[in-house]
């Protein structure tokens, strides 16, 4: 099928009262037919970084651009599959969880680790192996610059303190243990409160931390319905969280004491994984990972892969 020229499309949009710039703000795409994105993080100016599970590389989208471009090459710094991501703008560091789900091009090439890259150039800045192996999944950071990661293969949260040369087990609890995929998204609402979710079980936990950053108590939150494939977790405010559920929904969790009420912000996404919050908007990754873990190999449901913008409720 022959597509109409871009000038025709642009003219049609203008005739309808739309503009290419307005359209660009609704989403941006990723190149490649086997990208299968998972993690995303954004700078305050709208620069976005997105990681690929299958290709083991990282893309960067400039503010306002309609498509991300290759930024960090596959396999750099032992990168196998890019999972969780977090940008430390103050230090110009891009943190990336590299793990091996066994379905990527580089499976078997390196052990799971927390990786650090220069956010401007993509140069390697550090590599911190998970002690004993595991699955480095999501990343959060406190106000002192300590970096925390979840291990989906073990019931533990790991921490890299500022200036440290290795990850330490910050907390381990058998309540997080599961025969399948366990700990996933985590986020701070303040330095003394850390929330974390478990993927298959769908549990939401609040960890209270003391001033030294150690866990003083853990509470499992009551939710008004089960969480479904709980994945990316982000903070909206002290008493509101944003959660991506793998069944296709972006939901808001309203917290009160030990209870969380769930409201769907928007649904209908194809196997979403996580979001980044920037400028009062959420940018959601349609990972399509349900089409990656299949018998006959990667089969995306739609192309190109995309990051969708969602307006957040007040």
mmCIF file of C-alpha atoms in Angstrom:
data_model
loop_
_atom_site.group_PDB
_atom_site.id
_atom_site.type_symbol
_atom_site.label_atom_id
_atom_site.label_comp_id
_atom_site.label_asym_id
_atom_site.label_seq_id
_atom_site.Cartn_x
_atom_site.Cartn_y
_atom_site.Cartn_z
ATOM 1 C CA UNK A 1 0.000 0.000 0.000
ATOM 2 C CA UNK A 2 1.315 3.442 -0.927
ATOM 3 C CA UNK A 3 0.948 6.068 1.801
ATOM 4 C CA UNK A 4 0.104 9.708 0.969
ATOM 5 C CA UNK A 5 3.001 12.189 1.127
ATOM 6 C CA UNK A 6 3.738 13.854 4.466
ATOM 7 C CA UNK A 7 2.760 17.234 3.045
ATOM 8 C CA UNK A 8 -0.708 15.886 2.281
ATOM 9 C CA UNK A 9 -1.078 14.518 5.796
ATOM 10 C CA UNK A 10 0.113 17.764 7.358
ATOM 11 C CA UNK A 11 -2.273 19.768 5.184
ATOM 12 C CA UNK A 12 -5.172 17.557 6.179
ATOM 13 C CA UNK A 13 -4.364 18.010 9.866
ATOM 14 C CA UNK A 14 -4.279 21.773 9.472
ATOM 15 C CA UNK A 15 -7.606 21.658 7.662
ATOM 16 C CA UNK A 16 -9.064 19.791 10.618
ATOM 17 C CA UNK A 17 -7.749 22.403 13.014
ATOM 18 C CA UNK A 18 -4.879 20.235 14.194
ATOM 19 C CA UNK A 19 -1.148 20.584 13.893
ATOM 20 C CA UNK A 20 1.732 18.178 13.669
ATOM 21 C CA UNK A 21 3.107 19.671 16.886
ATOM 22 C CA UNK A 22 -0.154 18.955 18.701
ATOM 23 C CA UNK A 23 -0.150 15.404 17.424
ATOM 24 C CA UNK A 24 3.436 14.940 18.570
ATOM 25 C CA UNK A 25 2.438 15.737 22.138
ATOM 26 C CA UNK A 26 0.077 12.746 22.310
ATOM 27 C CA UNK A 27 2.789 10.109 21.973
ATOM 28 C CA UNK A 28 6.220 9.375 20.640
ATOM 29 C CA UNK A 29 7.447 6.220 18.942
ATOM 30 C CA UNK A 30 10.488 3.958 19.049
ATOM 31 C CA UNK A 31 12.294 2.599 15.992
ATOM 32 C CA UNK A 32 12.615 -1.123 15.341
ATOM 33 C CA UNK A 33 10.294 -4.094 15.051
ATOM 34 C CA UNK A 34 11.625 -5.964 18.103
ATOM 35 C CA UNK A 35 12.282 -3.131 20.537
ATOM 36 C CA UNK A 36 9.833 -4.198 23.272
ATOM 37 C CA UNK A 37 10.412 -1.294 25.700
ATOM 38 C CA UNK A 38 10.082 -1.637 29.476
ATOM 39 C CA UNK A 39 11.602 1.235 31.453
ATOM 40 C CA UNK A 40 11.350 4.993 31.039
ATOM 41 C CA UNK A 41 12.657 8.069 32.823
ATOM 42 C CA UNK A 42 12.411 11.750 31.902
ATOM 43 C CA UNK A 43 14.277 14.986 32.497
ATOM 44 C CA UNK A 44 12.527 18.164 33.569
ATOM 45 C CA UNK A 45 12.795 19.548 30.021
ATOM 46 C CA UNK A 46 10.984 16.538 28.532
ATOM 47 C CA UNK A 47 14.013 14.565 27.364
ATOM 48 C CA UNK A 48 13.059 10.900 27.703
ATOM 49 C CA UNK A 49 15.146 7.749 28.009
ATOM 50 C CA UNK A 50 13.578 4.393 27.143
ATOM 51 C CA UNK A 51 15.124 0.935 27.464
ATOM 52 C CA UNK A 52 14.612 -2.166 25.316
ATOM 53 C CA UNK A 53 14.103 -5.634 26.775
ATOM 54 C CA UNK A 54 14.748 -7.558 23.573
ATOM 55 C CA UNK A 55 17.499 -5.453 21.974
ATOM 56 C CA UNK A 56 19.390 -4.525 25.137
ATOM 57 C CA UNK A 57 19.861 -0.891 24.170
ATOM 58 C CA UNK A 58 18.598 2.521 25.236
ATOM 59 C CA UNK A 59 16.853 5.224 23.234
ATOM 60 C CA UNK A 60 16.642 8.963 23.866
ATOM 61 C CA UNK A 61 13.821 11.236 22.786
ATOM 62 C CA UNK A 62 14.525 14.956 22.571
ATOM 63 C CA UNK A 63 11.825 17.329 23.903
ATOM 64 C CA UNK A 64 8.889 17.520 21.494
ATOM 65 C CA UNK A 65 10.273 14.941 19.052
ATOM 66 C CA UNK A 66 7.886 12.384 17.600
ATOM 67 C CA UNK A 67 10.408 9.551 17.698
ATOM 68 C CA UNK A 68 13.189 8.482 20.020
ATOM 69 C CA UNK A 69 16.629 7.798 18.573
ATOM 70 C CA UNK A 70 19.290 5.209 19.491
ATOM 71 C CA UNK A 71 21.443 6.499 22.360
ATOM 72 C CA UNK A 72 23.295 3.691 24.167
ATOM 73 C CA UNK A 73 24.390 0.695 22.116
ATOM 74 C CA UNK A 74 23.238 -2.838 22.844
ATOM 75 C CA UNK A 75 25.468 -4.587 25.354
ATOM 76 C CA UNK A 76 27.161 -1.411 26.637
ATOM 77 C CA UNK A 77 28.517 -1.818 30.157
ATOM 78 C CA UNK A 78 27.147 -5.384 30.189
ATOM 79 C CA UNK A 79 23.597 -4.299 29.364
ATOM 80 C CA UNK A 80 21.482 -7.366 28.484
ATOM 81 C CA UNK A 81 17.846 -6.257 28.867
ATOM 82 C CA UNK A 82 17.064 -2.739 30.046
ATOM 83 C CA UNK A 83 14.378 -2.872 32.725
ATOM 84 C CA UNK A 84 13.859 -0.106 35.316
ATOM 85 C CA UNK A 85 15.400 3.323 34.696
ATOM 86 C CA UNK A 86 15.920 6.474 36.722
ATOM 87 C CA UNK A 87 17.553 9.800 35.875
ATOM 88 C CA UNK A 88 19.513 11.726 38.495
ATOM 89 C CA UNK A 89 19.550 15.159 36.867
ATOM 90 C CA UNK A 90 21.687 16.728 39.598
ATOM 91 C CA UNK A 91 24.572 14.349 38.877
ATOM 92 C CA UNK A 92 23.831 13.758 35.198
ATOM 93 C CA UNK A 93 23.536 10.018 35.804
ATOM 94 C CA UNK A 94 21.194 7.607 34.063
ATOM 95 C CA UNK A 95 20.573 4.550 36.242
ATOM 96 C CA UNK A 96 19.460 1.354 34.503
ATOM 97 C CA UNK A 97 18.551 -2.101 35.801
ATOM 98 C CA UNK A 98 20.072 -4.729 33.518
ATOM 99 C CA UNK A 99 18.593 -8.202 33.878
ATOM 100 C CA UNK A 100 18.229 -11.345 31.810
ATOM 101 C CA UNK A 101 14.662 -12.611 31.320
ATOM 102 C CA UNK A 102 15.988 -15.128 28.795
ATOM 103 C CA UNK A 103 14.265 -13.741 25.714
ATOM 104 C CA UNK A 104 16.607 -10.994 24.484
ATOM 105 C CA UNK A 105 19.261 -10.970 21.795
ATOM 106 C CA UNK A 106 21.997 -10.764 24.445
ATOM 107 C CA UNK A 107 20.668 -13.359 26.883
ATOM 108 C CA UNK A 108 23.511 -15.058 28.747
ATOM 109 C CA UNK A 109 26.069 -12.306 28.039
ATOM 110 C CA UNK A 110 26.242 -10.716 31.494
ATOM 111 C CA UNK A 111 24.943 -11.071 35.034
ATOM 112 C CA UNK A 112 22.208 -8.804 36.433
ATOM 113 C CA UNK A 113 23.411 -5.447 37.686
ATOM 114 C CA UNK A 114 22.581 -1.835 38.363
ATOM 115 C CA UNK A 115 24.292 0.221 35.668
ATOM 116 C CA UNK A 116 25.234 3.901 35.590
ATOM 117 C CA UNK A 117 25.633 5.928 32.392
ATOM 118 C CA UNK A 118 26.408 9.555 31.643
ATOM 119 C CA UNK A 119 23.024 11.054 30.766
ATOM 120 C CA UNK A 120 24.531 13.447 28.221
ATOM 121 C CA UNK A 121 26.993 11.183 26.396
ATOM 122 C CA UNK A 122 25.929 7.637 27.268
ATOM 123 C CA UNK A 123 29.403 6.800 28.576
ATOM 124 C CA UNK A 124 29.760 4.130 31.264
ATOM 125 C CA UNK A 125 29.921 5.455 34.832
ATOM 126 C CA UNK A 126 29.614 2.288 36.908
ATOM 127 C CA UNK A 127 28.364 -1.268 37.184
ATOM 128 C CA UNK A 128 27.076 -2.816 40.416
ATOM 129 C CA UNK A 129 26.290 -6.526 40.331
ATOM 130 C CA UNK A 130 23.390 -7.953 42.316
ATOM 131 C CA UNK A 131 24.986 -10.055 45.072
ATOM 132 C CA UNK A 132 24.240 -13.704 44.333
ATOM 133 C CA UNK A 133 22.388 -12.862 41.114
ATOM 134 C CA UNK A 134 18.693 -12.096 40.796
ATOM 135 C CA UNK A 135 16.514 -9.822 38.645
ATOM 136 C CA UNK A 136 17.162 -6.092 38.919
ATOM 137 C CA UNK A 137 13.760 -4.574 38.234
ATOM 138 C CA UNK A 138 12.804 -1.069 39.351
ATOM 139 C CA UNK A 139 14.740 1.874 40.787
ATOM 140 C CA UNK A 140 14.042 4.668 43.275
ATOM 141 C CA UNK A 141 16.257 7.278 44.912
ATOM 142 C CA UNK A 142 16.021 9.133 48.232
ATOM 143 C CA UNK A 143 16.882 12.790 48.770
ATOM 144 C CA UNK A 144 20.409 11.888 49.911
ATOM 145 C CA UNK A 145 21.197 10.215 46.598
ATOM 146 C CA UNK A 146 21.024 6.588 47.741
ATOM 147 C CA UNK A 147 19.674 4.339 44.976
ATOM 148 C CA UNK A 148 17.279 1.468 45.731
ATOM 149 C CA UNK A 149 16.353 -1.463 43.474
ATOM 150 C CA UNK A 150 13.903 -4.350 43.723
ATOM 151 C CA UNK A 151 14.904 -7.947 43.050
ATOM 152 C CA UNK A 152 12.036 -9.832 41.411
ATOM 153 C CA UNK A 153 13.697 -13.221 41.954
ATOM 154 C CA UNK A 154 14.314 -12.778 45.693
ATOM 155 C CA UNK A 155 12.323 -11.092 48.502
ATOM 156 C CA UNK A 156 14.774 -8.232 48.938
ATOM 157 C CA UNK A 157 15.399 -4.574 48.233
ATOM 158 C CA UNK A 158 18.975 -3.540 47.490
ATOM 159 C CA UNK A 159 20.630 -0.182 48.061
ATOM 160 C CA UNK A 160 23.641 1.661 46.717
ATOM 161 C CA UNK A 161 24.703 4.394 49.116
ATOM 162 C CA UNK A 162 26.431 7.530 47.765
ATOM 163 C CA UNK A 163 30.111 6.738 47.236
ATOM 164 C CA UNK A 164 29.664 2.990 47.751
ATOM 165 C CA UNK A 165 31.260 0.528 45.350
ATOM 166 C CA UNK A 166 28.702 -2.262 45.727
ATOM 167 C CA UNK A 167 25.029 -2.922 46.365
ATOM 168 C CA UNK A 168 23.937 -3.962 49.850
ATOM 169 C CA UNK A 169 20.790 -5.792 50.945
ATOM 170 C CA UNK A 170 18.818 -2.968 52.500
ATOM 171 C CA UNK A 171 15.833 -5.153 53.468
ATOM 172 C CA UNK A 172 14.691 -8.746 53.080
ATOM 173 C CA UNK A 173 11.274 -10.109 54.056
ATOM 174 C CA UNK A 174 9.693 -13.493 53.350
ATOM 175 C CA UNK A 175 6.362 -11.743 52.817
ATOM 176 C CA UNK A 176 7.761 -10.735 49.442
ATOM 177 C CA UNK A 177 8.645 -14.330 48.563
ATOM 178 C CA UNK A 178 6.820 -15.883 45.608
ATOM 179 C CA UNK A 179 7.257 -18.888 43.377
ATOM 180 C CA UNK A 180 6.919 -16.552 40.397
ATOM 181 C CA UNK A 181 7.817 -12.924 39.668
ATOM 182 C CA UNK A 182 7.893 -11.010 42.950
ATOM 183 C CA UNK A 183 8.907 -7.470 43.856
ATOM 184 C CA UNK A 184 8.439 -4.870 41.150
ATOM 185 C CA UNK A 185 7.802 -1.111 41.320
ATOM 186 C CA UNK A 186 8.890 1.025 44.256
ATOM 187 C CA UNK A 187 8.682 4.721 45.082
ATOM 188 C CA UNK A 188 9.345 7.157 47.936
ATOM 189 C CA UNK A 189 6.693 9.591 49.152
ATOM 190 C CA UNK A 190 9.258 11.040 51.578
ATOM 191 C CA UNK A 191 12.593 9.887 52.969
ATOM 192 C CA UNK A 192 10.883 7.843 55.676
ATOM 193 C CA UNK A 193 8.200 6.164 53.561
ATOM 194 C CA UNK A 194 8.803 3.698 50.751
ATOM 195 C CA UNK A 195 6.040 1.874 48.861
ATOM 196 C CA UNK A 196 6.582 -1.302 46.869
ATOM 197 C CA UNK A 197 4.360 -3.689 44.904
ATOM 198 C CA UNK A 198 4.572 -7.392 44.097
ATOM 199 C CA UNK A 199 3.776 -8.327 40.520
ATOM 200 C CA UNK A 200 1.923 -11.673 40.558
ATOM 201 C CA UNK A 201 0.535 -11.464 44.090
ATOM 202 C CA UNK A 202 -0.606 -7.867 43.541
ATOM 203 C CA UNK A 203 0.397 -6.717 47.017
ATOM 204 C CA UNK A 204 1.046 -3.110 48.021
ATOM 205 C CA UNK A 205 3.396 -2.597 50.989
ATOM 206 C CA UNK A 206 4.426 0.469 52.964
ATOM 207 C CA UNK A 207 7.907 0.418 54.474
ATOM 208 C CA UNK A 208 8.606 2.938 57.221
ATOM 209 C CA UNK A 209 12.274 3.950 57.433
ATOM 210 C CA UNK A 210 14.193 5.516 60.288
ATOM 211 C CA UNK A 211 16.585 8.441 59.887
ATOM 212 C CA UNK A 212 19.436 6.054 59.060
ATOM 213 C CA UNK A 213 17.439 4.661 56.133
ATOM 214 C CA UNK A 214 16.761 1.277 57.717
ATOM 215 C CA UNK A 215 13.304 -0.310 57.742
ATOM 216 C CA UNK A 216 11.505 0.039 61.080
ATOM 217 C CA UNK A 217 8.146 -1.475 60.073
ATOM 218 C CA UNK A 218 6.312 -3.020 57.128
ATOM 219 C CA UNK A 219 2.559 -2.901 56.522
ATOM 220 C CA UNK A 220 0.611 -4.605 53.767
ATOM 221 C CA UNK A 221 -1.990 -2.155 52.499
ATOM 222 C CA UNK A 222 -5.622 -3.148 52.037
ATOM 223 C CA UNK A 223 -6.914 -2.382 48.535
ATOM 224 C CA UNK A 224 -10.562 -2.158 47.485
ATOM 225 C CA UNK A 225 -9.848 -4.659 44.714
ATOM 226 C CA UNK A 226 -6.879 -6.887 43.831
ATOM 227 C CA UNK A 227 -4.053 -5.267 41.904
ATOM 228 C CA UNK A 228 -3.540 -6.969 38.538
ATOM 229 C CA UNK A 229 0.079 -7.541 37.479
ATOM 230 C CA UNK A 230 1.308 -4.575 39.526
ATOM 231 C CA UNK A 231 4.281 -3.013 37.750
ATOM 232 C CA UNK A 232 5.545 0.572 37.583
ATOM 233 C CA UNK A 233 4.836 2.671 40.679
ATOM 234 C CA UNK A 234 5.301 6.450 40.923
ATOM 235 C CA UNK A 235 4.515 9.162 43.459
ATOM 236 C CA UNK A 236 1.895 11.805 42.725
ATOM 237 C CA UNK A 237 1.796 13.223 46.265
ATOM 238 C CA UNK A 238 2.263 12.073 49.855
ATOM 239 C CA UNK A 239 -1.076 10.250 49.781
ATOM 240 C CA UNK A 240 -1.463 9.389 46.077
ATOM 241 C CA UNK A 241 0.455 6.958 43.892
ATOM 242 C CA UNK A 242 0.318 6.118 40.200
ATOM 243 C CA UNK A 243 0.409 2.423 39.286
ATOM 244 C CA UNK A 244 0.653 0.616 35.963
ATOM 245 C CA UNK A 245 -1.198 -2.691 35.859
ATOM 246 C CA UNK A 246 -0.092 -5.160 33.222
ATOM 247 C CA UNK A 247 -3.641 -5.933 32.156
ATOM 248 C CA UNK A 248 -3.716 -2.558 30.394
ATOM 249 C CA UNK A 249 -4.623 0.020 33.036
ATOM 250 C CA UNK A 250 -3.054 3.116 34.524
ATOM 251 C CA UNK A 251 -4.514 3.548 38.011
ATOM 252 C CA UNK A 252 -4.363 6.027 40.878
ATOM 253 C CA UNK A 253 -3.983 4.766 44.438
ATOM 254 C CA UNK A 254 -5.423 7.069 47.108
ATOM 255 C CA UNK A 255 -3.828 6.252 50.454
ATOM 256 C CA UNK A 256 -5.451 6.569 53.861
ATOM 257 C CA UNK A 257 -3.947 4.875 56.923
ATOM 258 C CA UNK A 258 -3.425 1.237 55.847
ATOM 259 C CA UNK A 259 -5.896 1.350 52.938
ATOM 260 C CA UNK A 260 -5.596 2.257 49.254
ATOM 261 C CA UNK A 261 -8.574 3.073 47.046
ATOM 262 C CA UNK A 262 -8.056 2.384 43.349
ATOM 263 C CA UNK A 263 -9.338 4.513 40.474
ATOM 264 C CA UNK A 264 -8.631 3.829 36.805
ATOM 265 C CA UNK A 265 -7.090 6.864 35.121
ATOM 266 C CA UNK A 266 -7.093 5.267 31.671
ATOM 267 C CA UNK A 267 -7.082 1.725 30.326
ATOM 268 C CA UNK A 268 -6.927 -0.149 27.029
ATOM 269 C CA UNK A 269 -3.124 -0.138 26.740
ATOM 270 C CA UNK A 270 -1.239 -3.134 25.316
ATOM 271 C CA UNK A 271 0.659 -4.807 28.169
ATOM 272 C CA UNK A 272 1.953 -1.542 29.714
ATOM 273 C CA UNK A 273 4.934 -1.633 32.038
ATOM 274 C CA UNK A 274 5.603 1.723 33.687
ATOM 275 C CA UNK A 275 5.338 5.494 33.429
ATOM 276 C CA UNK A 276 7.353 8.650 33.860
ATOM 277 C CA UNK A 277 5.740 11.799 35.249
ATOM 278 C CA UNK A 278 6.751 15.100 33.708
ATOM 279 C CA UNK A 279 4.958 18.434 33.621
ATOM 280 C CA UNK A 280 1.759 17.092 35.148
ATOM 281 C CA UNK A 281 1.521 14.374 32.494
ATOM 282 C CA UNK A 282 2.236 10.674 32.575
ATOM 283 C CA UNK A 283 4.174 9.045 29.764
ATOM 284 C CA UNK A 284 3.239 5.370 29.670
ATOM 285 C CA UNK A 285 5.248 2.567 28.077
ATOM 286 C CA UNK A 286 3.249 0.139 25.942
ATOM 287 C CA UNK A 287 5.774 -2.652 26.302
ATOM 288 C CA UNK A 288 3.754 -5.386 24.554
ATOM 289 C CA UNK A 289 5.816 -7.873 26.578
ATOM 290 C CA UNK A 290 2.953 -10.367 26.380
ATOM 291 C CA UNK A 291 3.968 -10.690 22.722
ATOM 292 C CA UNK A 292 7.630 -11.226 23.597
ATOM 293 C CA UNK A 293 7.294 -14.189 25.942
ATOM 294 C CA UNK A 294 5.698 -16.441 23.340
ATOM 295 C CA UNK A 295 6.675 -19.811 21.902
ATOM 296 C CA UNK A 296 7.438 -18.663 18.368
ATOM 297 C CA UNK A 297 9.477 -15.605 19.312
ATOM 298 C CA UNK A 298 8.727 -11.869 19.325
ATOM 299 C CA UNK A 299 5.461 -10.938 17.645
ATOM 300 C CA UNK A 300 4.449 -7.326 18.390
ATOM 301 C CA UNK A 301 0.733 -6.612 18.359
ATOM 302 C CA UNK A 302 1.268 -3.268 16.646
ATOM 303 C CA UNK A 303 4.080 -1.160 15.256
ATOM 304 C CA UNK A 304 5.714 1.170 15.884
ATOM 305 C CA UNK A 305 6.226 0.711 19.604
ATOM 306 C CA UNK A 306 5.049 3.826 21.401
ATOM 307 C CA UNK A 307 5.051 5.847 24.588
ATOM 308 C CA UNK A 308 1.604 7.288 25.283
ATOM 309 C CA UNK A 309 0.870 10.567 27.040
ATOM 310 C CA UNK A 310 -1.880 10.525 29.668
ATOM 311 C CA UNK A 311 -3.361 13.577 31.369
ATOM 312 C CA UNK A 312 -3.305 13.105 35.124
ATOM 313 C CA UNK A 313 -6.321 13.808 37.355
ATOM 314 C CA UNK A 314 -6.059 16.610 39.896
#
